[in-house]
Coordinates of N, CA, C and O in Angstrom, one line a residue:
X1 N 30.0 -84.3 13.6 CA 28.9 -84.9 13.0 C 27.6 -84.6 13.7 O 26.6 -84.4 13.0
X2 N 27.6 -84.6 15.0 CA 26.4 -84.3 15.8 C 25.9 -82.9 15.5 O 24.7 -82.6 15.4
X3 N 26.8 -81.9 15.3 CA 26.4 -80.5 15.1 C 25.7 -80.5 13.7 O 24.6 -79.9 13.6
X4 N 26.2 -81.1 12.7 CA 25.6 -81.1 11.4 C 24.2 -81.8 11.4 O 23.3 -81.3 10.8
X5 N 24.1 -82.9 12.2 CA 22.9 -83.6 12.3 C 21.8 -82.7 12.9 O 20.7 -82.6 12.5
X6 N 22.2 -82.0 14.0 CA 21.3 -81.1 14.7 C 20.9 -79.9 13.8 O 19.7 -79.6 13.8
X7 N 21.8 -79.3 13.1 CA 21.5 -78.2 12.2 C 20.5 -78.7 11.1 O 19.6 -78.0 10.8
X8 N 20.8 -79.9 10.5 CA 19.9 -80.4 9.5 C 18.5 -80.7 10.1 O 17.5 -80.4 9.4
X9 N 18.5 -81.2 11.3 CA 17.2 -81.5 11.9 C 16.4 -80.2 12.1 O 15.2 -80.1 11.9
X10 N 17.1 -79.2 12.6 CA 16.4 -77.9 12.8 C 15.9 -77.3 11.5 O 14.9 -76.7 11.5
X11 N 16.7 -77.4 10.5 CA 16.3 -76.9 9.1 C 15.0 -77.6 8.7 O 14.1 -77.0 8.1
X12 N 15.0 -79.0 8.8 CA 13.8 -79.7 8.4 C 12.6 -79.3 9.3 O 11.5 -79.1 8.8
X13 N 12.8 -79.1 10.6 CA 11.7 -78.7 11.4 C 11.2 -77.3 11.1 O 10.0 -77.1 11.2
X14 N 12.1 -76.4 10.7 CA 11.7 -75.1 10.3 C 10.8 -75.1 9.1 O 9.9 -74.4 8.9
X15 N 11.1 -76.1 8.2 CA 10.3 -76.2 7.0 C 9.0 -76.8 7.2 O 8.0 -76.5 6.6
X16 N 8.9 -77.9 8.1 CA 7.7 -78.6 8.2 C 6.9 -78.2 9.5 O 5.8 -78.6 9.6
X17 N 7.5 -77.4 10.4 CA 6.8 -77.0 11.6 C 6.7 -78.1 12.6 O 5.7 -78.2 13.4
X18 N 7.7 -78.9 12.6 CA 7.7 -80.1 13.5 C 7.6 -79.6 15.0 O 8.4 -78.8 15.5
X19 N 6.6 -80.1 15.7 CA 6.4 -79.7 17.1 C 7.5 -80.2 18.0 O 7.8 -79.6 19.1
X20 N 8.2 -81.3 17.7 CA 9.2 -81.8 18.6 C 10.4 -80.9 18.6 O 11.3 -81.0 19.5
X21 N 10.6 -80.0 17.6 CA 11.8 -79.2 17.6 C 11.5 -77.8 18.2 O 12.5 -77.1 18.5
X22 N 10.3 -77.4 18.4 CA 10.1 -76.1 18.9 C 9.7 -76.2 20.4 O 9.3 -77.2 20.9
X23 N 10.0 -75.1 21.1 CA 9.7 -75.1 22.5 C 8.2 -75.2 22.8 O 7.4 -74.8 22.0
X24 N 7.8 -75.8 23.9 CA 6.4 -75.9 24.2 C 5.9 -74.6 24.6 O 6.3 -73.9 25.4
X25 N 4.9 -74.2 23.8 CA 4.2 -72.9 24.1 C 2.7 -73.1 23.7 O 2.4 -74.0 22.9
X26 N 1.8 -72.3 24.2 CA 0.4 -72.5 23.8 C 0.2 -72.3 22.3 O 0.8 -71.5 21.7
X27 N -0.6 -73.2 21.8 CA -0.9 -73.1 20.4 C -2.2 -72.4 20.1 O -3.2 -72.6 20.8
X28 N -2.2 -71.6 19.1 CA -3.5 -70.9 18.8 C -4.6 -71.8 18.4 O -5.7 -71.6 18.6
X29 N -4.2 -73.0 17.9 CA -5.2 -74.0 17.5 C -5.8 -74.6 18.7 O -6.9 -75.1 18.6
X30 N -5.2 -74.6 19.9 CA -5.8 -75.1 21.1 C -6.7 -74.2 21.8 O -7.6 -74.6 22.5
X31 N -6.6 -72.9 21.5 CA -7.5 -71.9 22.2 C -8.9 -72.2 21.8 O -9.2 -72.6 20.7
X32 N -9.8 -71.9 22.7 CA -11.2 -72.2 22.3 C -11.7 -71.3 21.2 O -11.2 -70.2 21.0
X33 N -12.7 -71.8 20.4 CA -13.3 -71.1 19.4 C -14.8 -71.3 19.5 O -15.3 -72.4 19.8
X34 N -15.6 -70.2 19.4 CA -17.0 -70.3 19.4 C -17.5 -70.2 17.9 O -17.3 -69.1 17.3
X35 N -18.1 -71.2 17.4 CA -18.5 -71.2 16.0 C -20.0 -70.9 15.8 O -20.4 -70.4 14.8
X36 N -20.8 -71.3 16.8 CA -22.2 -71.2 16.7 C -22.8 -70.9 18.1 O -22.4 -71.6 19.0
X37 N -23.8 -70.1 18.1 CA -24.6 -69.8 19.4 C -26.0 -70.1 19.1 O -26.6 -69.6 18.1
X38 N -26.6 -71.0 19.9 CA -28.0 -71.3 19.8 C -28.7 -71.1 21.1 O -28.2 -71.6 22.1
X39 N -29.9 -70.5 21.2 CA -30.5 -69.8 20.1 C -29.7 -68.5 19.7 O -28.9 -68.1 20.5
X40 N -29.9 -68.0 18.5 CA -29.0 -66.9 18.1 C -29.3 -65.6 18.8 O -28.5 -64.7 18.9
X41 N -30.5 -65.5 19.4 CA -30.8 -64.3 20.2 C -31.5 -64.8 21.5 O -32.8 -64.8 21.6
X42 N -30.8 -65.2 22.5 CA -31.4 -65.7 23.7 C -31.9 -64.6 24.6 O -31.4 -63.5 24.5
X43 N -32.8 -65.0 25.5 CA -33.2 -64.1 26.6 C -32.7 -64.7 27.9 O -32.3 -65.8 28.0
X44 N -32.6 -63.8 28.9 CA -32.2 -64.3 30.3 C -33.1 -65.5 30.7 O -34.3 -65.5 30.5
X45 N -32.4 -66.5 31.2 CA -33.1 -67.7 31.6 C -33.1 -68.8 30.5 O -33.3 -70.0 30.8
X46 N -32.9 -68.5 29.3 CA -32.8 -69.5 28.2 C -31.5 -70.3 28.3 O -30.5 -69.8 28.8
X47 N -31.6 -71.6 27.9 CA -30.5 -72.4 27.8 C -29.8 -72.1 26.5 O -30.4 -72.1 25.4
X48 N -28.5 -71.7 26.6 CA -27.7 -71.3 25.5 C -26.7 -72.4 25.2 O -26.1 -73.0 26.1
X49 N -26.4 -72.7 23.9 CA -25.4 -73.7 23.6 C -24.4 -73.0 22.7 O -24.7 -72.4 21.7
X50 N -23.1 -73.1 23.1 CA -22.0 -72.7 22.3 C -21.5 -74.0 21.6 O -21.1 -74.9 22.3
X51 N -21.3 -74.0 20.3 CA -20.7 -75.0 19.6 C -19.3 -74.5 19.1 O -19.3 -73.3 18.6
X52 N -18.3 -75.3 19.2 CA -17.0 -74.8 18.8 C -15.9 -75.9 19.1 O -16.2 -77.1 19.0
X53 N -14.7 -75.4 19.4 CA -13.6 -76.3 19.8 C -12.9 -75.8 20.9 O -13.0 -74.6 21.3
X54 N -12.1 -76.6 21.6 CA -11.2 -76.2 22.6 C -11.8 -76.0 24.0 O -11.1 -75.4 24.9
X55 N -13.0 -76.4 24.2 CA -13.6 -76.2 25.5 C -13.1 -77.3 26.4 O -12.7 -78.4 26.0
X56 N -13.0 -77.0 27.7 CA -12.5 -78.0 28.7 C -13.7 -78.6 29.4 O -14.8 -77.9 29.5
X57 N -13.6 -79.8 30.0 CA -14.7 -80.4 30.7 C -15.2 -79.6 31.9 O -16.3 -79.6 32.2
X58 N -14.2 -78.9 32.5 CA -14.6 -78.0 33.7 C -13.9 -76.7 33.6 O -12.9 -76.5 32.8
X59 N -14.3 -75.7 34.4 CA -13.6 -74.5 34.5 C -13.5 -73.6 33.2 O -12.5 -73.0 33.0
X60 N -14.6 -73.6 32.4 CA -14.7 -72.7 31.3 C -15.4 -71.4 31.9 O -16.3 -71.5 32.8
X61 N -14.9 -70.3 31.5 CA -15.5 -69.0 31.9 C -16.1 -68.4 30.6 O -15.4 -68.3 29.6
X62 N -17.3 -67.9 30.7 CA -17.9 -67.2 29.6 C -17.9 -65.7 29.9 O -18.4 -65.3 30.9
X63 N -17.2 -64.9 29.0 CA -17.2 -63.5 29.2 C -18.3 -62.9 28.3 O -18.3 -63.2 27.1
X64 N -19.2 -62.2 28.9 CA -20.3 -61.6 28.1 C -20.2 -60.1 28.4 O -20.4 -59.6 29.5
X65 N -19.8 -59.3 27.4 CA -19.6 -57.9 27.6 C -18.4 -57.7 28.5 O -17.4 -58.3 28.3
X66 N -18.7 -57.0 29.7 CA -17.6 -56.9 30.7 C -17.9 -57.7 31.9 O -17.2 -57.6 32.9
X67 N -18.8 -58.7 31.8 CA -19.1 -59.6 32.9 C -18.7 -61.0 32.6 O -18.4 -61.4 31.5
X68 N -18.6 -61.8 33.7 CA -18.1 -63.2 33.6 C -19.1 -64.2 34.2 O -19.7 -63.9 35.3
X69 N -19.3 -65.3 33.6 CA -20.0 -66.4 34.1 C -18.9 -67.6 34.3 O -18.5 -68.1 33.3
X70 N -18.6 -67.8 35.5 CA -17.4 -68.8 35.7 C -17.9 -70.2 36.0 O -19.1 -70.4 36.3
X71 N -17.0 -71.1 36.0 CA -17.2 -72.5 36.4 C -18.2 -73.2 35.5 O -19.0 -74.0 36.0
X72 N -18.2 -73.0 34.2 CA -19.1 -73.7 33.3 C -18.5 -75.0 32.9 O -17.3 -75.0 32.4
X73 N -19.2 -76.1 33.0 CA -18.7 -77.4 32.6 C -19.2 -77.7 31.2 O -20.2 -77.2 30.8
X74 N -18.5 -78.6 30.5 CA -18.9 -79.0 29.2 C -19.1 -80.5 29.1 O -18.3 -81.2 29.8
X75 N -20.0 -80.9 28.3 CA -20.2 -82.4 28.2 C -19.1 -83.0 27.3 O -18.8 -84.2 27.4
X76 N -18.5 -82.2 26.5 CA -17.4 -82.6 25.6 C -16.6 -81.4 25.2 O -17.0 -80.2 25.6
X77 N -15.6 -81.5 24.4 CA -14.7 -80.4 24.1 C -15.3 -79.5 23.0 O -14.6 -78.5 22.6
X78 N -16.5 -79.8 22.5 CA -17.0 -79.0 21.4 C -18.4 -78.4 21.8 O -19.0 -77.7 20.9
X79 N -18.9 -78.6 23.0 CA -20.3 -78.1 23.3 C -20.3 -77.5 24.7 O -19.9 -78.2 25.7
X80 N -20.8 -76.3 24.9 CA -21.0 -75.7 26.2 C -22.5 -75.3 26.3 O -23.0 -74.7 25.4
X81 N -23.1 -75.8 27.4 CA -24.5 -75.4 27.6 C -24.6 -74.7 28.9 O -24.1 -75.2 29.9
X82 N -25.4 -73.6 29.0 CA -25.6 -72.9 30.2 C -26.8 -72.1 30.2 O -27.3 -71.8 29.1
X83 N -27.4 -71.8 31.4 CA -28.6 -70.9 31.4 C -28.0 -69.5 31.4 O -27.1 -69.2 32.2
X84 N -28.6 -68.7 30.6 CA -28.2 -67.3 30.5 C -28.6 -66.6 31.8 O -29.8 -66.4 32.0
X85 N -27.7 -66.1 32.6 CA -28.1 -65.5 33.9 C -28.5 -64.1 33.8 O -28.2 -63.4 32.8
X86 N -29.3 -63.6 34.8 CA -29.7 -62.2 34.8 C -28.6 -61.4 35.3 O -28.6 -60.2 35.1
X87 N -27.6 -62.0 36.1 CA -26.5 -61.2 36.6 C -25.2 -61.9 36.3 O -25.1 -63.1 36.3
X88 N -24.2 -61.1 36.1 CA -22.8 -61.6 35.9 C -21.9 -61.0 36.9 O -22.1 -59.9 37.4
X89 N -20.8 -61.7 37.1 CA -19.7 -61.2 38.0 C -18.9 -60.1 37.2 O -18.6 -60.3 36.1
X90 N -18.6 -59.0 37.8 CA -17.8 -58.0 37.2 C -16.3 -58.3 37.1 O -15.6 -57.6 36.5
X91 N -15.9 -59.4 37.8 CA -14.5 -59.7 38.0 C -14.2 -61.0 37.3 O -14.9 -62.0 37.5
X92 N -13.0 -61.1 36.7 CA -12.6 -62.4 36.2 C -12.4 -63.4 37.3 O -12.1 -63.0 38.5
X93 N -12.5 -64.7 37.0 CA -12.4 -65.7 38.1 C -11.1 -65.7 38.9 O -11.1 -66.0 40.1
X94 N -10.0 -65.2 38.3 CA -8.7 -65.2 39.0 C -8.6 -64.0 39.9 O -7.6 -63.9 40.7
X95 N -9.5 -63.1 39.9 CA -9.4 -61.8 40.7 C -9.5 -62.2 42.2 O -10.3 -63.0 42.6
X96 N -8.6 -61.6 43.0 CA -8.6 -61.8 44.4 C -9.7 -61.0 45.2 O -10.2 -61.4 46.1
X97 N -9.9 -59.8 44.7 CA -10.8 -58.9 45.3 C -11.8 -58.3 44.2 O -11.3 -58.0 43.1
X98 N -13.0 -58.2 44.5 CA -14.0 -57.7 43.6 C -14.8 -56.6 44.3 O -15.4 -56.8 45.3
X99 N -14.7 -55.4 43.7 CA -15.3 -54.2 44.4 C -16.8 -54.0 44.1 O -17.5 -53.3 44.8
X100 N -17.3 -54.7 43.1 CA -18.7 -54.6 42.7 C -19.3 -56.0 42.8 O -18.7 -57.0 42.6
X101 N -20.6 -56.1 43.2 CA -21.2 -57.4 43.5 C -21.6 -58.0 42.2 O -21.2 -59.2 42.0
X102 N -22.4 -57.4 41.4 CA -23.0 -58.1 40.2 C -23.2 -57.0 39.1 O -23.3 -55.8 39.3
X103 N -23.3 -57.5 37.9 CA -23.7 -56.7 36.7 C -25.0 -57.2 36.2 O -25.1 -58.5 36.0
X104 N -25.9 -56.4 35.9 CA -27.2 -56.8 35.3 C -26.9 -57.1 33.8 O -26.3 -56.4 33.1
X105 N -27.5 -58.2 33.4 CA -27.5 -58.6 31.9 C -28.8 -58.1 31.3 O -29.8 -58.7 31.5
X106 N -28.7 -57.0 30.6 CA -29.9 -56.4 30.0 C -29.9 -56.7 28.5 O -28.9 -57.1 27.9
X107 N -31.1 -56.6 27.8 CA -31.1 -56.8 26.4 C -30.1 -55.9 25.7 O -29.9 -54.7 26.1
X108 N -29.4 -56.4 24.6 CA -28.4 -55.7 23.9 C -27.5 -56.6 23.1 O -27.7 -57.8 23.2
X109 N -26.5 -56.0 22.5 CA -25.6 -56.8 21.7 C -24.3 -56.8 22.5 O -23.8 -55.8 22.9
X110 N -23.7 -58.0 22.7 CA -22.5 -58.2 23.5 C -21.4 -59.0 22.8 O -21.8 -60.0 22.1
X111 N -20.2 -58.6 23.0 CA -19.1 -59.5 22.6 C -19.0 -60.7 23.6 O -19.1 -60.4 24.8
X112 N -18.9 -61.9 23.1 CA -18.8 -63.1 24.0 C -17.6 -63.9 23.7 O -17.2 -64.0 22.5
X113 N -16.9 -64.4 24.7 CA -15.8 -65.3 24.5 C -15.7 -66.3 25.6 O -16.4 -66.2 26.6
X114 N -14.9 -67.4 25.3 CA -14.7 -68.4 26.3 C -13.3 -68.4 26.7 O -12.4 -68.3 25.9
X115 N -13.1 -68.5 28.0 CA -11.8 -68.5 28.6 C -11.6 -69.8 29.4 O -12.5 -70.2 30.2
X116 N -10.5 -70.5 29.2 CA -10.2 -71.7 29.9 C -8.7 -71.9 29.9 O -7.9 -71.1 29.4
X117 N -8.3 -73.1 30.3 CA -6.8 -73.4 30.4 C -6.2 -73.4 29.0 O -5.0 -73.3 28.9
X118 N -7.0 -73.6 28.0 CA -6.4 -73.6 26.6 C -6.2 -72.2 26.1 O -5.6 -72.0 25.0
X119 N -6.8 -71.2 26.7 CA -6.6 -69.8 26.2 C -8.0 -69.1 26.2 O -8.9 -69.5 26.9
X120 N -8.0 -68.1 25.4 CA -9.2 -67.2 25.2 C -9.7 -67.2 23.8 O -8.9 -67.0 22.9
X121 N -11.0 -67.4 23.6 CA -11.5 -67.4 22.2 C -11.5 -66.0 21.7 O -11.6 -65.0 22.4
X122 N -11.5 -65.9 20.4 CA -11.8 -64.6 19.7 C -13.2 -64.2 20.0 O -14.1 -65.1 19.8
X123 N -13.5 -63.0 20.4 CA -14.9 -62.7 20.7 C -15.9 -62.8 19.4 O -15.4 -62.5 18.3
X124 N -17.1 -63.2 19.7 CA -18.1 -63.2 18.7 C -19.3 -62.4 19.3 O -19.3 -62.1 20.5
X125 N -20.2 -62.1 18.5 CA -21.3 -61.2 18.9 C -22.6 -62.1 19.3 O -22.9 -63.0 18.6
X126 N -23.2 -61.7 20.4 CA -24.4 -62.4 20.8 C -25.5 -61.3 21.1 O -25.2 -60.3 21.9
X127 N -26.6 -61.4 20.6 CA -27.7 -60.5 20.9 C -28.6 -61.1 22.0 O -29.1 -62.2 21.9
X128 N -28.7 -60.4 23.1 CA -29.6 -60.8 24.2 C -30.9 -60.0 24.0 O -30.9 -58.8 23.9
X129 N -32.0 -60.7 24.1 CA -33.3 -60.1 23.9 C -34.2 -60.1 25.2 O -33.9 -60.9 26.1
X130 N -35.2 -59.3 25.2 CA -36.1 -59.3 26.4 C -37.0 -60.5 26.2 O -37.4 -60.9 25.1
X131 N -37.5 -61.0 27.4 CA -38.5 -62.1 27.3 C -39.8 -61.6 27.2 O -40.3 -60.6 27.6

């Protein structure tokens, strides 16, 4: 009887997507998403706001092109505000050794994403302009 009950429960879970029946694994819905960037074309030194979902209160990393801005805090899980720096780290925050000191952030179009404990967002495009 227990085997039939378990099989029936698994069949119901397969149909409805019941989270209690599936193993714990990261959900794509939890990964951060960037839905809006304000201003749409910031310059170095401007305060930039990312609106979206899945941000954590601490330890968000913003990847801009091939550079990283680490340790960005959020006021809530849907808003990140930061000053657009002139220089970025060339290494991801988890890197043990970094052979280059900094990357210049120059005007241009960059893919940007947010990395945190929830995962990595799909990159969106940000245009950096000269001041």
